[in-house]
Amino acid sequence: MPVSKNAVLPILAASLMVDGESCINNCPKLSDVYACIKITESTGSVAFFENDSLCVIYKDSNITQVPEELCRAMRSSVLYLAPLLYRKGRVTISLPGGCNIGNRPVDIHLAGLEKLGAKVEISDGKITVSALQGLKGTQIKLRVPSVGATQTLIMAAATAKGLTVLKNCAREPEVVDLVRFLNLAGAKIAGAGRNEIIIQGVQSLAGVSYTPVADRIVAATLLAAVNACKGVCIINNYPAEYMQQFENLLKQTGLGIVHYSDSAMVYKYAHVKNNINVHTGFYPAFSTDMGPLLSGAMVNNKGALNICETVFENRFSYCSEFEKLGIKCSVNDRCYTQNGYKNHSEDATLKAQDLRAGAALVVAALAKQGCCEIEGVEFIDRGYEKIEEVFSALGADIRRIQLD
Ligand code: EPZ
């Protein structure tokens, strides 16, 4: 199991805050990671792979603006605000890009930085944040437990003067992992994983070598594939502590799971008819990112699936594509319903429109007879390293083709 993309990206941004070299071990070679490398280099710092470790060395420069095209390439460009503000006292980025799963404003990031004493200006789609005297610790309650905003404010407060208390924080494992990295580098942060985090600012941080947590969403993708396609799979470096909810849902449909050491053996012994109903939410509720994968997992099951999405506005882009496979599914506002097949169409050309929807298409295509072509693989490459090799190793007939 690779380390988590959603842990690596904020840690890569935070690496610009530490003096000396920081290395992220087992770093996946994803397009979003390469986008972070470009942002790092665009501001005068250095990032390079050393075997499976990605190392970053901050270098002083008078560059305070991140090129627009790099900001637009992914959502996580916003995570560079706090590190570059700490280093340069002033930074300009463009509004971030990222998967089209909803509106995804950055107001909570900016409101928190202002409460810490930064000046925020927005014009022509660009955000300029300045704090020439540095930031000052304070108490901040997040409007929504946003993962990214929690990470931004943790990084900003880590080197602010004095104490900061963050309330209504995101509790995701990837937030906890960022704090582990920062504390290893000399930060003083307590409470990660709970909704209140306390941060005592320090003057500087020192480079570290760090191995992030395993990717729970990629793990869910593999469980979904075994549940849909049958068979057996052994997953090493399996993040069992984050998988219980997803496992329990699939166990109701005939999936067997045996944990041993840091691995798990996953096997499908039958398609057991059970209806599955979930509401997504902020961690520790059922993860919004696992919704599309649960849909892929259930394509061959006899029971119905209902997902109500509470985090993002546009999470079910795969529904139209599933219908091309003959799957009976529909979306009503923020709720998705799926229940078996209305026909068994053979070949189809499908279009991935966001990262996790794209992964769901791969699972659904592998779970049926016939051949499918999936366009929009660039979305999938954002979060899965060579997904075709992962599934080929499990016996799938899957190839990447270059369209002219
Ligand atoms: C992170 O996105 C993840 N991405 C997403 O995973 C994940 O779906 C999401 O958290 C929720 O868990 C990374 O970590 C790189 P949010 P993020 O800020 O931080 C609203 C994947 O597939 N909001 O927690 O962008 C926002 O609109 C990706 O790997 C504001 O209103 O998500 C949303 O409704 C997709 N204002 C809610 O909060 C803000 O300033 C949660 O968003 C920030 C967020």
Coordinates of C-alpha atoms and ligand atoms in Angstrom, one line a residue:
M1 CA 0.0 0.0 0.0
P2 CA 1.5 3.4 -0.9
V3 CA 1.6 6.3 1.5
S4 CA -1.3 8.6 1.5
K5 CA -1.5 11.3 -1.2
N6 CA -3.6 13.5 1.2
A7 CA -0.9 13.2 3.8
V8 CA 2.1 13.8 1.5
L9 CA 0.7 17.0 -0.1
P10 CA 0.4 19.1 3.1
I11 CA 3.7 17.6 4.4
L12 CA 5.4 18.7 1.1
A13 CA 4.1 22.2 1.7
A14 CA 5.2 22.2 5.3
S15 CA 8.7 21.1 4.3
L16 CA 9.3 24.6 3.1
M17 CA 9.0 25.7 6.8
V18 CA 11.9 23.6 8.1
D19 CA 15.6 24.5 7.9
G20 CA 17.7 21.9 6.1
E21 CA 16.6 18.9 4.2
S22 CA 13.3 17.1 4.8
C23 CA 12.7 13.7 3.1
I24 CA 9.3 12.0 2.7
N25 CA 9.9 8.2 2.4
N26 CA 8.0 5.9 0.1
C27 CA 6.6 9.0 -1.6
P28 CA 4.2 8.0 -4.5
K29 CA 5.1 9.4 -7.9
L30 CA 1.7 11.0 -8.6
S31 CA 0.9 14.0 -10.8
D32 CA -0.2 16.0 -7.7
V33 CA 3.2 15.3 -6.1
Y34 CA 5.0 16.5 -9.3
A35 CA 2.8 19.6 -9.1
C36 CA 4.1 20.2 -5.6
I37 CA 7.6 19.8 -6.8
K38 CA 7.0 22.5 -9.5
I39 CA 5.5 24.9 -6.9
T40 CA 8.5 24.3 -4.6
E41 CA 11.0 25.0 -7.4
S42 CA 9.0 28.0 -8.7
T43 CA 9.7 29.7 -5.4
G44 CA 13.4 29.1 -5.5
S45 CA 13.6 26.0 -3.4
V46 CA 14.8 22.5 -4.3
A47 CA 12.9 19.2 -4.5
F48 CA 14.2 15.9 -5.7
F49 CA 13.6 12.2 -5.6
E50 CA 16.3 10.1 -3.9
N51 CA 15.1 6.5 -4.6
D52 CA 11.7 6.4 -3.1
S53 CA 12.2 9.4 -0.9
L54 CA 11.2 12.9 -2.0
C55 CA 13.5 15.5 -0.4
V56 CA 12.9 19.2 -0.1
I57 CA 15.4 21.9 0.8
Y58 CA 14.1 25.5 1.4
K59 CA 16.2 28.2 -0.3
D60 CA 15.8 31.9 0.4
S61 CA 14.7 33.9 -2.6
N62 CA 12.8 37.1 -3.4
I63 CA 10.1 35.2 -5.2
T64 CA 6.7 35.8 -3.5
Q65 CA 4.3 34.7 -6.2
V66 CA 3.4 31.2 -7.3
P67 CA 2.7 30.9 -11.0
E68 CA -1.0 30.8 -11.8
E69 CA -0.8 27.6 -13.9
L70 CA 0.8 25.8 -11.0
C71 CA -1.9 27.0 -8.5
R72 CA -4.7 26.0 -10.9
A73 CA -3.2 22.5 -11.3
M74 CA -4.5 21.2 -8.0
R75 CA -6.5 22.0 -4.8
S76 CA -3.4 21.7 -2.5
S77 CA -1.7 24.7 -4.0
V78 CA -3.6 26.7 -1.3
L79 CA -1.5 24.8 1.3
Y80 CA 1.5 26.8 0.3
L81 CA 0.1 30.0 1.6
A82 CA 1.1 29.5 5.3
P83 CA 4.6 28.1 4.6
L84 CA 5.5 30.8 2.2
L85 CA 4.0 33.5 4.4
Y86 CA 6.2 32.3 7.2
R87 CA 9.3 32.4 5.0
K88 CA 8.7 35.5 3.0
G89 CA 6.2 37.7 4.9
R90 CA 4.2 38.0 1.8
V91 CA 2.8 35.5 -0.8
T92 CA 0.6 35.6 -3.8
I93 CA -1.2 32.6 -5.2
S94 CA -4.1 32.1 -7.6
L95 CA -7.3 30.5 -6.4
P96 CA -6.6 26.7 -6.5
G97 CA -7.8 24.2 -9.0
G98 CA -8.5 20.6 -8.2
C99 CA -11.2 18.0 -8.9
N100 CA -14.6 19.4 -9.8
I101 CA -16.5 17.8 -6.9
G102 CA -18.0 21.1 -5.6
N103 CA -17.6 24.8 -5.0
R104 CA -14.5 24.4 -2.7
P105 CA -14.0 28.0 -1.5
V106 CA -10.9 28.9 0.7
D107 CA -12.6 31.4 2.9
I108 CA -11.9 29.4 6.1
H109 CA -8.1 29.3 5.3
L110 CA -8.1 33.1 4.7
A111 CA -10.3 34.0 7.7
G112 CA -8.0 32.1 10.0
L113 CA -4.9 33.7 8.6
E114 CA -6.5 37.1 9.2
K115 CA -7.3 36.2 12.8
L116 CA -3.6 35.4 13.2
G117 CA -2.8 38.9 12.0
A118 CA -2.2 38.5 8.3
K119 CA -3.5 41.0 5.8
V120 CA -5.5 39.3 2.9
E121 CA -6.2 40.9 -0.4
I122 CA -8.1 39.2 -3.2
S123 CA -8.3 40.6 -6.7
D124 CA -8.5 39.1 -10.2
G125 CA -8.6 35.6 -8.9
K126 CA -5.3 36.1 -7.0
I127 CA -4.9 36.0 -3.2
T128 CA -2.1 38.0 -1.6
V129 CA -1.4 37.4 2.1
S130 CA 1.1 39.5 4.1
A131 CA 2.4 39.6 7.6
L132 CA 5.7 41.4 7.6
Q133 CA 5.8 41.3 11.5
G134 CA 4.9 37.7 11.5
L135 CA 1.8 36.1 13.0
K136 CA 0.4 36.2 16.5
G137 CA -1.3 33.3 18.2
T138 CA -5.0 33.5 19.0
Q139 CA -8.2 31.4 19.3
I140 CA -9.9 30.4 16.0
K141 CA -13.1 28.5 15.5
L142 CA -13.4 27.0 12.0
R143 CA -16.8 27.5 10.4
V144 CA -16.6 24.0 9.0
P145 CA -14.1 21.3 10.0
S146 CA -12.2 21.7 6.7
V147 CA -9.2 19.4 6.2
G148 CA -7.2 21.9 4.2
A149 CA -8.1 24.9 6.3
T150 CA -7.1 23.0 9.5
Q151 CA -3.8 22.1 7.9
T152 CA -3.2 25.7 6.8
L153 CA -3.9 27.1 10.3
I154 CA -1.8 24.4 12.0
M155 CA 1.2 25.4 9.7
A156 CA 0.6 29.1 10.3
A157 CA 0.3 28.8 14.1
A158 CA 3.3 26.5 14.3
T159 CA 5.7 29.4 14.0
A160 CA 3.4 32.3 15.2
K161 CA 4.3 34.2 18.3
G162 CA 2.5 32.7 21.3
L163 CA -0.4 30.2 21.8
T164 CA -3.1 29.3 19.3
V165 CA -6.2 27.3 20.0
L166 CA -8.0 25.9 16.9
K167 CA -11.6 24.8 17.5
N168 CA -13.9 22.7 15.2
C169 CA -10.8 21.2 13.5
A170 CA -10.9 18.4 10.9
R171 CA -9.9 15.1 12.6
E172 CA -8.8 13.2 9.5
P173 CA -5.7 10.9 9.8
E174 CA -3.9 13.1 7.3
V175 CA -4.3 16.1 9.6
V176 CA -2.7 14.0 12.4
D177 CA 0.1 13.0 10.1
L178 CA 1.0 16.6 9.3
V179 CA 1.2 17.3 13.0
R180 CA 3.4 14.3 13.5
F181 CA 5.8 15.6 10.8
L182 CA 5.8 19.1 12.3
N183 CA 6.3 17.9 15.9
L184 CA 9.2 15.8 14.7
A185 CA 10.6 18.9 13.2
G186 CA 10.4 20.7 16.5
A187 CA 6.8 22.2 16.6
K188 CA 4.7 22.1 19.7
I189 CA 1.3 20.9 18.7
A190 CA -1.2 18.9 20.8
G191 CA -4.7 17.5 20.2
A192 CA -4.4 16.5 16.5
G193 CA -7.2 14.0 15.7
R194 CA -9.6 15.8 18.1
N195 CA -11.7 18.9 17.2
E196 CA -9.5 21.2 19.4
I197 CA -5.8 21.6 18.6
I198 CA -3.4 23.7 20.7
I199 CA -0.3 25.1 19.2
Q200 CA 2.6 26.8 20.9
G201 CA 4.5 28.8 18.3
V202 CA 8.2 28.1 17.9
Q203 CA 10.8 30.2 16.1
S204 CA 12.2 27.6 13.8
L205 CA 11.8 24.0 12.6
A206 CA 14.5 21.5 11.6
G207 CA 14.4 19.1 8.6
V208 CA 13.4 15.5 9.2
S209 CA 13.1 12.1 7.4
Y210 CA 9.4 11.0 7.6
T211 CA 7.2 8.2 6.4
P212 CA 3.6 9.2 6.1
V213 CA 0.6 7.0 6.8
A214 CA -0.7 4.5 4.3
D215 CA -3.4 5.6 1.8
R216 CA -6.8 4.6 3.2
I217 CA -8.6 5.6 0.0
V218 CA -6.4 3.5 -2.2
A219 CA -6.9 0.6 0.3
A220 CA -10.7 1.1 -0.1
T221 CA -10.2 1.0 -3.9
L222 CA -8.6 -2.5 -3.6
L223 CA -11.3 -3.7 -1.3
A224 CA -13.9 -2.4 -3.7
A225 CA -12.3 -4.3 -6.6
V226 CA -12.2 -7.6 -4.8
N227 CA -15.8 -7.2 -3.7
A228 CA -16.9 -6.4 -7.2
C229 CA -14.7 -8.8 -9.2
K230 CA -14.4 -11.6 -6.6
G231 CA -11.0 -13.3 -5.9
V232 CA -8.5 -12.8 -3.1
C233 CA -5.9 -10.2 -2.5
I234 CA -3.2 -9.6 0.2
I235 CA -2.5 -6.0 1.0
N236 CA 0.7 -5.1 2.8
N237 CA 1.1 -1.9 4.8
Y238 CA -2.7 -1.9 5.3
P239 CA -4.1 1.0 7.3
A240 CA -6.5 -1.2 9.3
E241 CA -7.3 1.4 12.0
Y242 CA -8.9 3.6 9.3
M243 CA -10.8 0.9 7.4
Q244 CA -13.4 -0.5 9.9
Q245 CA -16.4 1.4 8.5
F246 CA -15.6 0.5 4.9
E247 CA -14.9 -3.1 5.9
N248 CA -18.0 -3.5 7.9
L249 CA -20.2 -2.3 5.0
L250 CA -18.6 -4.8 2.5
K251 CA -18.6 -7.6 5.0
Q252 CA -22.4 -7.3 4.9
T253 CA -22.2 -8.1 1.2
G254 CA -20.0 -11.2 1.4
L255 CA -16.5 -9.9 1.7
G256 CA -14.1 -11.7 4.1
I257 CA -11.1 -9.9 5.7
V258 CA -8.3 -11.3 7.8
H259 CA -5.9 -8.9 9.5
Y260 CA -2.4 -10.0 10.4
S261 CA 0.6 -7.9 11.4
D262 CA 0.5 -4.8 9.1
S263 CA -1.3 -6.7 6.3
A264 CA -4.8 -7.9 5.4
M265 CA -6.1 -10.8 3.3
V266 CA -9.3 -9.8 1.5
Y267 CA -11.5 -12.4 -0.3
K268 CA -15.0 -12.5 -1.7
Y269 CA -16.9 -15.7 -0.7
A270 CA -20.4 -14.8 -2.0
H271 CA -22.6 -11.9 -3.2
V272 CA -24.8 -11.6 -0.1
K273 CA -27.9 -9.6 -0.7
N274 CA -27.9 -6.7 1.7
N275 CA -29.0 -3.1 1.2
I276 CA -26.3 -0.6 2.1
N277 CA -27.2 3.0 3.2
V278 CA -24.5 5.6 4.1
H279 CA -24.3 9.3 4.8
T280 CA -20.9 10.8 4.2
G281 CA -19.5 13.4 6.6
F282 CA -16.5 14.9 8.3
Y283 CA -14.1 12.3 9.9
P284 CA -14.8 10.0 11.7
A285 CA -18.0 9.8 9.7
F286 CA -18.0 7.8 6.5
S287 CA -15.4 9.5 4.2
T288 CA -16.8 11.4 1.2
D289 CA -13.8 10.0 -0.8
M290 CA -14.9 6.4 -0.2
G291 CA -18.4 7.0 -1.6
P292 CA -17.5 6.4 -5.3
L293 CA -15.5 3.4 -4.3
L294 CA -18.4 1.9 -2.4
S295 CA -20.5 2.4 -5.5
G296 CA -17.9 0.4 -7.6
A297 CA -17.7 -2.2 -4.9
M298 CA -21.5 -2.8 -5.1
V299 CA -21.9 -3.1 -8.9
N300 CA -22.4 -6.9 -8.8
N301 CA -24.2 -7.1 -5.5
K302 CA -27.8 -8.0 -5.3
G303 CA -28.7 -5.4 -2.7
A304 CA -29.4 -1.7 -3.2
L305 CA -26.9 1.1 -2.3
N306 CA -28.0 4.6 -1.1
I307 CA -25.4 7.3 -0.5
C308 CA -26.3 10.7 0.8
E309 CA -23.4 13.1 0.3
T310 CA -23.1 15.9 2.9
V311 CA -19.6 17.4 2.2
F312 CA -19.4 18.2 -1.5
E313 CA -22.0 19.3 -4.1
N314 CA -20.9 17.2 -7.1
R315 CA -19.7 13.8 -6.0
F316 CA -21.6 11.5 -8.3
S317 CA -20.2 12.3 -11.7
Y318 CA -19.6 8.5 -12.2
C319 CA -23.4 7.9 -12.3
S320 CA -23.8 8.8 -16.0
E321 CA -20.9 6.6 -16.8
F322 CA -22.2 3.7 -14.7
E323 CA -25.4 3.9 -16.8
K324 CA -23.3 3.3 -19.9
L325 CA -22.4 -0.1 -18.3
G326 CA -26.0 -0.9 -17.8
I327 CA -25.9 -0.3 -14.1
K328 CA -29.2 0.9 -12.6
C329 CA -28.4 4.1 -10.8
S330 CA -29.7 7.7 -10.3
V331 CA -28.9 10.9 -8.5
N332 CA -31.4 13.1 -6.7
D333 CA -29.9 16.2 -5.3
R334 CA -27.1 15.0 -3.1
C335 CA -28.3 11.4 -2.8
Y336 CA -27.2 8.5 -5.1
T337 CA -29.1 5.2 -5.5
Q338 CA -27.7 2.1 -7.2
N339 CA -29.3 -1.4 -7.6
G340 CA -27.8 -4.0 -9.9
Y341 CA -28.1 -3.8 -13.7
K342 CA -30.9 -2.9 -16.1
N343 CA -28.9 -4.5 -19.0
H344 CA -25.5 -6.0 -19.5
S345 CA -24.0 -3.8 -22.2
E346 CA -20.8 -5.2 -23.5
D347 CA -18.3 -2.5 -24.6
A348 CA -18.4 1.1 -23.5
T349 CA -16.3 4.3 -23.5
L350 CA -16.4 6.0 -20.1
K351 CA -15.2 9.4 -19.0
A352 CA -13.5 10.0 -15.7
Q353 CA -14.4 13.5 -14.4
D354 CA -12.7 13.5 -11.0
L355 CA -10.1 11.4 -9.2
R356 CA -12.3 9.0 -7.1
A357 CA -15.0 8.8 -9.8
G358 CA -12.3 7.7 -12.2
A359 CA -11.2 5.0 -9.8
A360 CA -14.8 3.8 -9.4
L361 CA -15.0 3.5 -13.2
V362 CA -12.0 1.3 -13.3
V363 CA -13.5 -1.0 -10.6
A364 CA -16.9 -1.2 -12.4
A365 CA -15.3 -1.9 -15.8
L366 CA -13.2 -4.7 -14.3
A367 CA -16.3 -6.2 -12.7
K368 CA -18.2 -6.8 -16.0
Q369 CA -17.8 -8.8 -19.2
G370 CA -16.6 -6.9 -22.2
C371 CA -14.1 -4.2 -22.8
C372 CA -14.2 -0.6 -21.7
E373 CA -12.1 2.4 -22.6
I374 CA -11.8 5.0 -19.8
E375 CA -10.9 8.6 -20.8
G376 CA -9.7 11.2 -18.4
V377 CA -7.0 9.0 -16.9
E378 CA -5.1 12.2 -15.9
F379 CA -7.7 12.5 -13.1
I380 CA -6.9 9.0 -11.9
D381 CA -3.1 9.6 -12.1
R382 CA -3.6 12.4 -9.5
G383 CA -4.1 9.8 -6.7
Y384 CA -3.0 6.4 -8.0
E385 CA 0.5 5.6 -9.2
K386 CA 0.2 3.4 -12.4
I387 CA -3.2 2.1 -11.5
E388 CA -3.0 -0.2 -14.5
E389 CA 0.1 -2.0 -13.0
V390 CA -1.7 -2.3 -9.6
F391 CA -4.6 -4.1 -11.2
S392 CA -2.5 -6.1 -13.7
A393 CA -0.7 -7.6 -10.8
L394 CA -4.0 -8.8 -9.5
G395 CA -4.9 -10.5 -12.7
A396 CA -6.8 -7.8 -14.5
D397 CA -6.5 -7.3 -18.3
I398 CA -5.9 -3.5 -18.2
R399 CA -3.6 -1.4 -20.4
R400 CA -2.9 2.3 -20.7
I401 CA -3.2 3.5 -24.3
Q402 CA -2.1 6.8 -25.8
L403 CA -4.9 8.4 -27.7
D404 CA -3.5 10.4 -30.6
Ligands
EPZ1 C1 -9.4 17.3 1.4 O1 -9.8 18.3 0.5 C2 -9.0 16.1 0.5 N1 -7.9 16.5 -0.4 C3 -10.2 15.6 -0.3 O2 -9.7 14.5 -1.0 C4 -11.3 15.2 0.7 O3 -12.4 14.8 -0.1 C5 -11.6 16.4 1.6 O4 -10.4 16.8 2.3 C6 -12.7 16.0 2.6 O5 -12.2 15.0 3.4 C7 -6.6 16.6 0.1 O6 -6.4 16.4 1.3 C8 -5.6 17.0 -0.9 P1 -12.2 20.4 2.9 P2 -10.1 19.8 1.1 O7 -11.6 21.7 3.0 O8 -9.2 20.1 2.2 C9 -15.8 23.4 2.5 C10 -9.3 13.2 -2.9 O9 -10.1 12.5 -3.6 N2 -14.8 24.5 2.7 O10 -12.2 19.5 4.1 O11 -10.2 20.7 -0.1 C11 -15.6 22.7 1.2 O12 -16.3 23.4 0.2 C12 -9.7 14.6 -2.5 O13 -8.2 12.8 -2.5 C13 -15.2 25.8 2.8 O14 -16.4 26.1 2.7 O15 -11.6 19.6 1.7 C14 -16.3 21.4 1.5 O16 -17.7 21.5 1.4 C15 -11.0 15.0 -3.1 N3 -14.3 26.8 2.9 C16 -15.9 21.1 3.0 O17 -15.5 22.4 3.5 C17 -12.9 26.5 3.0 O18 -12.1 27.5 3.2 C18 -14.8 20.2 3.2 O19 -13.7 20.6 2.4 C19 -12.5 25.2 2.9 C20 -13.5 24.2 2.8

